[in-house]
């Protein structure tokens, strides 16, 4: 099961399932007042259902139930302010931009990053994708294959599918893949839950729905809070290679570059051939993922992407 965490003012951490968090928000229940019944004290949905909402002392108890689904509305952007001499424009920070800045600064200050880069051949993947798209009503993207390949590699090397805790490392059995999506308000990472259990068609449908919601500012909190691993793909923008900042409390993020044609060694008369390759860089939290483990995970990813038939098994 997916478990998301948050820090309290005292520095301790609360572990709760996304469904429990959504129910708690709707019922007005403070998670810090509950003792979870799940493994290691994880707060589950049943704990919320059995709890009594506690209204704030300064406000009367609500008389009407909260709506079943509360979208994450995007507030209007503050108006830019032009300097008196016209030399610059000050753009006020939005709440999302402040949150992104805080989390990424915290990540770089507290998480010991290291980076591993490999090139992956895409000829077989592109051929498989073309063949599937010739008959499929919805067109599969390279990102769909990446999500599936990453999820299978996380199952093969579960040490990467883990999170650092104060007293233990939490290792997950399912791969919940966060995918970085750029919106007008900033970066957000909607989640494809249980990607290791889904086929490419289902992943494609999930991503289409999540991107649409993200663009409209209608993602539910449980749809972007949590996840066990993140993919950031700038390849469609022509970026060949980059490194990404880990999304805490996750322990790794994959930065994906653009496919490009290259000469590679081959067993033919010329001794080489033109192949489509892609550079990917894995950022790892060294507290959780040792270098050899990160390299092993990249080997698994490379194997799945270069022989995509294995993704269909």
Tab-separated table of C-alpha atoms in Angstrom:
chain	number	residue	atom	x	y	z
A	1	UNK	CA	0.000	0.000	0.000
A	2	UNK	CA	1.081	3.585	-0.612
A	3	UNK	CA	1.976	5.542	2.512
A	4	UNK	CA	2.640	9.259	2.464
A	5	UNK	CA	4.367	11.206	5.215
A	6	UNK	CA	4.367	14.696	6.599
A	7	UNK	CA	6.377	16.393	9.311
A	8	UNK	CA	4.769	17.914	12.393
A	9	UNK	CA	5.964	21.079	14.037
A	10	UNK	CA	8.038	19.051	16.485
A	11	UNK	CA	9.946	17.292	13.754
A	12	UNK	CA	8.215	13.885	14.104
A	13	UNK	CA	6.674	12.243	11.056
A	14	UNK	CA	3.126	11.051	10.447
A	15	UNK	CA	2.621	7.986	8.249
A	16	UNK	CA	-0.796	7.651	6.615
A	17	UNK	CA	-2.289	6.211	3.440
A	18	UNK	CA	-3.443	8.669	0.745
A	19	UNK	CA	-7.053	7.549	1.279
A	20	UNK	CA	-6.729	8.227	5.012
A	21	UNK	CA	-5.413	11.731	4.308
A	22	UNK	CA	-8.269	12.450	1.907
A	23	UNK	CA	-10.863	11.226	4.423
A	24	UNK	CA	-9.238	13.210	7.236
A	25	UNK	CA	-9.352	16.392	5.157
A	26	UNK	CA	-13.021	15.911	4.381
A	27	UNK	CA	-13.965	15.139	7.999
A	28	UNK	CA	-11.779	17.821	9.546
A	29	UNK	CA	-9.689	15.356	11.557
A	30	UNK	CA	-6.168	16.214	12.757
A	31	UNK	CA	-3.910	13.227	11.942
A	32	UNK	CA	-1.622	14.087	14.861
A	33	UNK	CA	-4.421	13.138	17.291
A	34	UNK	CA	-4.738	9.573	15.960
A	35	UNK	CA	-2.930	6.322	16.611
A	36	UNK	CA	-2.774	4.264	13.413
A	37	UNK	CA	-3.833	0.609	13.380
A	38	UNK	CA	-1.651	-0.328	10.408
A	39	UNK	CA	1.881	-1.744	10.408
A	40	UNK	CA	4.319	0.510	12.288
A	41	UNK	CA	1.433	2.751	13.338
A	42	UNK	CA	0.376	3.730	9.814
A	43	UNK	CA	-2.953	5.559	9.861
A	44	UNK	CA	-5.475	3.817	7.593
A	45	UNK	CA	-8.853	4.844	6.195
A	46	UNK	CA	-10.652	2.744	8.840
A	47	UNK	CA	-8.972	4.798	11.579
A	48	UNK	CA	-10.416	7.976	10.057
A	49	UNK	CA	-13.874	6.470	9.687
A	50	UNK	CA	-13.882	5.516	13.391
A	51	UNK	CA	-12.570	8.893	14.551
A	52	UNK	CA	-14.615	11.901	15.635
A	53	UNK	CA	-13.948	15.214	13.861
A	54	UNK	CA	-12.541	17.915	16.139
A	55	UNK	CA	-13.516	21.456	15.178
A	56	UNK	CA	-11.063	24.314	15.869
A	57	UNK	CA	-11.743	26.145	19.147
A	58	UNK	CA	-12.080	29.495	17.419
A	59	UNK	CA	-14.641	28.366	14.857
A	60	UNK	CA	-18.066	26.726	15.129
A	61	UNK	CA	-18.487	23.159	13.993
A	62	UNK	CA	-19.524	22.885	10.346
A	63	UNK	CA	-23.211	22.367	9.805
A	64	UNK	CA	-22.952	20.922	6.297
A	65	UNK	CA	-20.835	17.993	5.104
A	66	UNK	CA	-17.793	18.785	3.013
A	67	UNK	CA	-18.058	17.941	-0.688
A	68	UNK	CA	-16.891	14.477	-1.595
A	69	UNK	CA	-14.210	15.761	-3.946
A	70	UNK	CA	-12.368	19.002	-3.292
A	71	UNK	CA	-10.203	19.964	-6.293
A	72	UNK	CA	-6.864	21.646	-5.814
A	73	UNK	CA	-7.911	25.002	-7.185
A	74	UNK	CA	-5.220	27.175	-8.678
A	75	UNK	CA	-5.524	30.692	-7.186
A	76	UNK	CA	-5.191	33.634	-9.556
A	77	UNK	CA	-1.593	34.703	-10.009
A	78	UNK	CA	-0.647	37.958	-8.242
A	79	UNK	CA	-0.151	40.863	-10.611
A	80	UNK	CA	3.477	41.665	-11.521
A	81	UNK	CA	4.845	44.988	-10.269
A	82	UNK	CA	6.889	47.159	-12.620
A	83	UNK	CA	9.690	49.198	-11.045
A	84	UNK	CA	9.414	52.989	-11.141
A	85	UNK	CA	12.286	53.277	-13.630
A	86	UNK	CA	10.956	50.406	-15.753
A	87	UNK	CA	14.198	48.462	-15.396
A	88	UNK	CA	12.624	45.295	-14.010
A	89	UNK	CA	9.376	43.560	-13.090
A	90	UNK	CA	8.792	41.868	-9.724
A	91	UNK	CA	6.605	38.783	-10.005
A	92	UNK	CA	5.031	37.889	-6.618
A	93	UNK	CA	5.555	34.310	-5.465
A	94	UNK	CA	2.563	31.992	-5.634
A	95	UNK	CA	1.882	29.448	-2.912
A	96	UNK	CA	2.903	26.628	-5.236
A	97	UNK	CA	6.173	28.350	-6.168
A	98	UNK	CA	6.998	28.866	-2.482
A	99	UNK	CA	6.263	25.204	-1.732
A	100	UNK	CA	8.435	24.032	-4.645
A	101	UNK	CA	11.309	26.265	-3.535
A	102	UNK	CA	11.092	25.071	0.061
A	103	UNK	CA	11.017	21.360	-0.819
A	104	UNK	CA	13.834	21.512	-3.370
A	105	UNK	CA	16.052	23.595	-1.098
A	106	UNK	CA	15.423	21.150	1.734
A	107	UNK	CA	16.241	18.240	-0.571
A	108	UNK	CA	19.591	19.645	-1.707
A	109	UNK	CA	20.555	20.652	1.839
A	110	UNK	CA	19.551	17.449	3.634
A	111	UNK	CA	19.752	14.655	1.053
A	112	UNK	CA	23.230	13.474	-0.050
A	113	UNK	CA	22.698	13.270	-3.833
A	114	UNK	CA	24.851	11.339	-6.261
A	115	UNK	CA	24.276	10.728	-9.965
A	116	UNK	CA	24.584	7.809	-12.399
A	117	UNK	CA	24.199	8.197	-16.170
A	118	UNK	CA	23.770	5.564	-18.889
A	119	UNK	CA	22.801	5.514	-22.565
A	120	UNK	CA	19.922	3.270	-23.592
A	121	UNK	CA	19.256	2.023	-27.118
A	122	UNK	CA	15.703	2.722	-28.280
A	123	UNK	CA	15.520	1.048	-31.690
A	124	UNK	CA	13.532	-1.954	-30.455
A	125	UNK	CA	11.293	0.210	-28.277
A	126	UNK	CA	10.493	2.589	-31.140
A	127	UNK	CA	9.660	-0.334	-33.413
A	128	UNK	CA	7.418	-1.924	-30.773
A	129	UNK	CA	5.717	1.403	-30.069
A	130	UNK	CA	5.095	1.996	-33.773
A	131	UNK	CA	3.586	-1.456	-34.191
A	132	UNK	CA	1.294	-1.078	-31.160
A	133	UNK	CA	0.221	2.422	-32.183
A	134	UNK	CA	-0.712	1.227	-35.659
A	135	UNK	CA	-3.744	-0.568	-34.211
A	136	UNK	CA	-4.326	1.081	-30.822
A	137	UNK	CA	-6.989	3.816	-30.534
A	138	UNK	CA	-4.822	5.789	-28.110
A	139	UNK	CA	-1.179	6.389	-29.008
A	140	UNK	CA	1.445	5.178	-26.557
A	141	UNK	CA	4.251	7.598	-25.686
A	142	UNK	CA	7.853	6.912	-24.773
A	143	UNK	CA	6.956	8.106	-21.262
A	144	UNK	CA	4.382	5.298	-20.988
A	145	UNK	CA	7.123	2.759	-21.682
A	146	UNK	CA	9.425	4.544	-19.216
A	147	UNK	CA	6.830	4.385	-16.442
A	148	UNK	CA	6.297	0.675	-16.993
A	149	UNK	CA	10.024	-0.083	-17.276
A	150	UNK	CA	10.840	1.913	-14.140
A	151	UNK	CA	8.112	0.133	-12.187
A	152	UNK	CA	9.429	-3.301	-13.167
A	153	UNK	CA	13.004	-2.285	-12.344
A	154	UNK	CA	11.811	-1.065	-8.914
A	155	UNK	CA	10.268	-4.458	-8.247
A	156	UNK	CA	13.511	-6.140	-9.325
A	157	UNK	CA	15.653	-3.800	-7.185
A	158	UNK	CA	13.352	-2.764	-4.303
A	159	UNK	CA	16.137	-0.932	-2.435
A	160	UNK	CA	15.547	1.974	-4.829
A	161	UNK	CA	11.801	1.853	-4.092
A	162	UNK	CA	12.423	3.018	-0.525
A	163	UNK	CA	12.281	6.027	1.777
A	164	UNK	CA	14.583	7.206	4.541
A	165	UNK	CA	13.004	7.390	8.018
A	166	UNK	CA	14.211	8.537	11.411
A	167	UNK	CA	14.575	4.981	12.704
A	168	UNK	CA	14.202	2.743	9.647
A	169	UNK	CA	14.229	2.566	5.854
A	170	UNK	CA	10.747	1.905	4.493
A	171	UNK	CA	10.797	-0.362	1.419
A	172	UNK	CA	7.663	-0.525	-0.735
A	173	UNK	CA	6.295	-3.516	-2.640
A	174	UNK	CA	4.347	-1.565	-5.290
A	175	UNK	CA	5.828	1.069	-7.590
A	176	UNK	CA	3.846	4.321	-7.425
A	177	UNK	CA	5.452	6.474	-10.105
A	178	UNK	CA	5.339	10.266	-9.818
A	179	UNK	CA	5.714	12.009	-13.177
A	180	UNK	CA	6.838	15.636	-13.271
A	181	UNK	CA	4.327	17.776	-15.178
A	182	UNK	CA	4.850	21.480	-15.901
A	183	UNK	CA	1.807	23.732	-15.437
A	184	UNK	CA	1.296	27.491	-15.606
A	185	UNK	CA	1.426	27.565	-11.792
A	186	UNK	CA	4.571	25.470	-11.453
A	187	UNK	CA	5.780	21.891	-11.357
A	188	UNK	CA	3.519	19.148	-10.000
A	189	UNK	CA	4.022	15.378	-9.841
A	190	UNK	CA	0.822	13.353	-10.358
A	191	UNK	CA	1.136	9.689	-9.507
A	192	UNK	CA	0.489	6.505	-11.486
A	193	UNK	CA	-0.319	4.154	-8.605
A	194	UNK	CA	0.723	0.509	-8.833
A	195	UNK	CA	2.364	0.973	-12.240
A	196	UNK	CA	3.983	-2.441	-11.861
A	197	UNK	CA	0.498	-4.012	-11.935
A	198	UNK	CA	-0.778	-2.070	-14.982
A	199	UNK	CA	-0.374	-2.529	-18.701
A	200	UNK	CA	0.828	0.138	-21.107
A	201	UNK	CA	-2.715	0.981	-22.219
A	202	UNK	CA	-3.878	1.595	-18.641
A	203	UNK	CA	-0.786	3.674	-17.857
A	204	UNK	CA	-1.421	5.749	-20.982
A	205	UNK	CA	-5.018	6.397	-19.905
A	206	UNK	CA	-4.002	7.298	-16.355
A	207	UNK	CA	-1.401	9.784	-17.596
A	208	UNK	CA	-3.830	11.438	-20.023
A	209	UNK	CA	-6.341	11.944	-17.200
A	210	UNK	CA	-3.727	13.193	-14.728
A	211	UNK	CA	-2.221	15.680	-17.203
A	212	UNK	CA	-5.661	17.076	-17.992
A	213	UNK	CA	-6.454	17.515	-14.302
A	214	UNK	CA	-3.052	19.047	-13.603
A	215	UNK	CA	-3.467	21.616	-16.384
A	216	UNK	CA	-6.923	22.542	-15.085
A	217	UNK	CA	-5.769	22.686	-11.435
A	218	UNK	CA	-8.204	19.910	-10.478
A	219	UNK	CA	-5.896	17.240	-9.061
A	220	UNK	CA	-7.020	15.757	-5.753
A	221	UNK	CA	-4.336	15.797	-2.997
A	222	UNK	CA	-4.016	12.010	-3.007
A	223	UNK	CA	-3.264	12.145	-6.749
A	224	UNK	CA	0.018	14.026	-6.308
A	225	UNK	CA	1.027	13.572	-2.636
A	226	UNK	CA	3.111	10.460	-2.068
A	227	UNK	CA	4.659	8.243	-4.719
A	228	UNK	CA	7.730	6.063	-4.333
A	229	UNK	CA	9.797	7.184	-7.362
A	230	UNK	CA	9.791	10.117	-9.806
A	231	UNK	CA	10.424	10.507	-13.552
A	232	UNK	CA	11.322	13.896	-15.036
A	233	UNK	CA	11.369	13.838	-18.840
A	234	UNK	CA	12.688	16.922	-20.667
A	235	UNK	CA	13.473	14.985	-23.821
A	236	UNK	CA	10.435	16.368	-25.646
A	237	UNK	CA	12.001	19.822	-25.198
A	238	UNK	CA	15.252	18.785	-26.846
A	239	UNK	CA	17.302	18.516	-23.637
A	240	UNK	CA	19.884	15.782	-24.179
A	241	UNK	CA	21.012	15.261	-20.580
A	242	UNK	CA	20.396	16.760	-17.127
A	243	UNK	CA	20.294	15.927	-13.438
A	244	UNK	CA	17.174	16.236	-11.295
A	245	UNK	CA	16.646	17.031	-7.609
A	246	UNK	CA	15.197	14.191	-5.518
A	247	UNK	CA	11.571	14.613	-4.466
A	248	UNK	CA	11.588	13.924	-0.677
A	249	UNK	CA	10.892	11.582	0.991
A	250	UNK	CA	11.598	9.475	-2.095
A	251	UNK	CA	15.117	8.168	-2.583
A	252	UNK	CA	15.597	8.506	-6.329
A	253	UNK	CA	14.498	10.385	-9.445
A	254	UNK	CA	15.196	9.612	-13.102
A	255	UNK	CA	16.079	12.462	-15.480
A	256	UNK	CA	15.313	11.540	-19.103
A	257	UNK	CA	16.930	13.217	-22.106
A	258	UNK	CA	15.938	13.403	-25.758
A	259	UNK	CA	16.407	10.459	-28.138
A	260	UNK	CA	19.159	11.107	-30.666
A	261	UNK	CA	20.851	9.294	-33.534
A	262	UNK	CA	24.379	8.016	-32.887
A	263	UNK	CA	26.946	5.704	-34.421
A	264	UNK	CA	27.327	2.597	-32.257
A	265	UNK	CA	29.541	-0.488	-32.620
A	266	UNK	CA	27.926	-3.328	-34.585
A	267	UNK	CA	28.782	-6.783	-35.925
A	268	UNK	CA	28.621	-5.885	-39.612
A	269	UNK	CA	31.058	-5.102	-42.413
A	270	UNK	CA	31.367	-1.460	-41.421
A	271	UNK	CA	31.734	-2.284	-37.720
A	272	UNK	CA	29.122	0.300	-36.783
A	273	UNK	CA	25.502	1.310	-37.352
A	274	UNK	CA	23.224	4.267	-36.716
A	275	UNK	CA	21.076	3.771	-33.634
A	276	UNK	CA	18.599	5.851	-31.632
A	277	UNK	CA	19.870	6.260	-28.069
A	278	UNK	CA	18.677	8.123	-25.001
A	279	UNK	CA	20.648	9.387	-22.002
A	280	UNK	CA	19.121	8.926	-18.544
A	281	UNK	CA	20.544	10.062	-15.202
A	282	UNK	CA	19.506	8.549	-11.879
A	283	UNK	CA	19.791	10.838	-8.842
A	284	UNK	CA	20.034	8.773	-5.641
A	285	UNK	CA	19.883	9.402	-1.904
A	286	UNK	CA	23.152	7.856	-0.696
A	287	UNK	CA	21.652	7.196	2.748
A	288	UNK	CA	19.313	4.644	1.162
A	289	UNK	CA	20.704	3.655	-2.247
A	290	UNK	CA	24.347	2.600	-2.463
A	291	UNK	CA	26.215	3.195	-5.713
A	292	UNK	CA	26.227	-0.464	-6.700
A	293	UNK	CA	22.487	-0.682	-6.049
A	294	UNK	CA	21.800	2.350	-8.218
A	295	UNK	CA	23.916	0.846	-11.000
A	296	UNK	CA	22.046	-2.458	-10.700
A	297	UNK	CA	18.730	-0.637	-11.028
A	298	UNK	CA	19.919	1.168	-14.176
A	299	UNK	CA	20.980	-2.161	-15.656
A	300	UNK	CA	17.469	-3.505	-15.069
A	301	UNK	CA	15.913	-0.401	-16.636
A	302	UNK	CA	18.213	-0.655	-19.663
A	303	UNK	CA	17.314	-4.326	-20.092
A	304	UNK	CA	13.575	-3.602	-20.118
A	305	UNK	CA	13.786	-0.651	-22.496
A	306	UNK	CA	16.183	-2.289	-24.959
A	307	UNK	CA	14.064	-5.472	-25.009
A	308	UNK	CA	10.534	-4.059	-24.555
A	309	UNK	CA	8.921	-7.435	-25.160
A	310	UNK	CA	9.744	-8.067	-21.475
A	311	UNK	CA	7.404	-5.224	-20.524
A	312	UNK	CA	4.484	-7.132	-21.965
A	313	UNK	CA	5.099	-10.265	-19.897
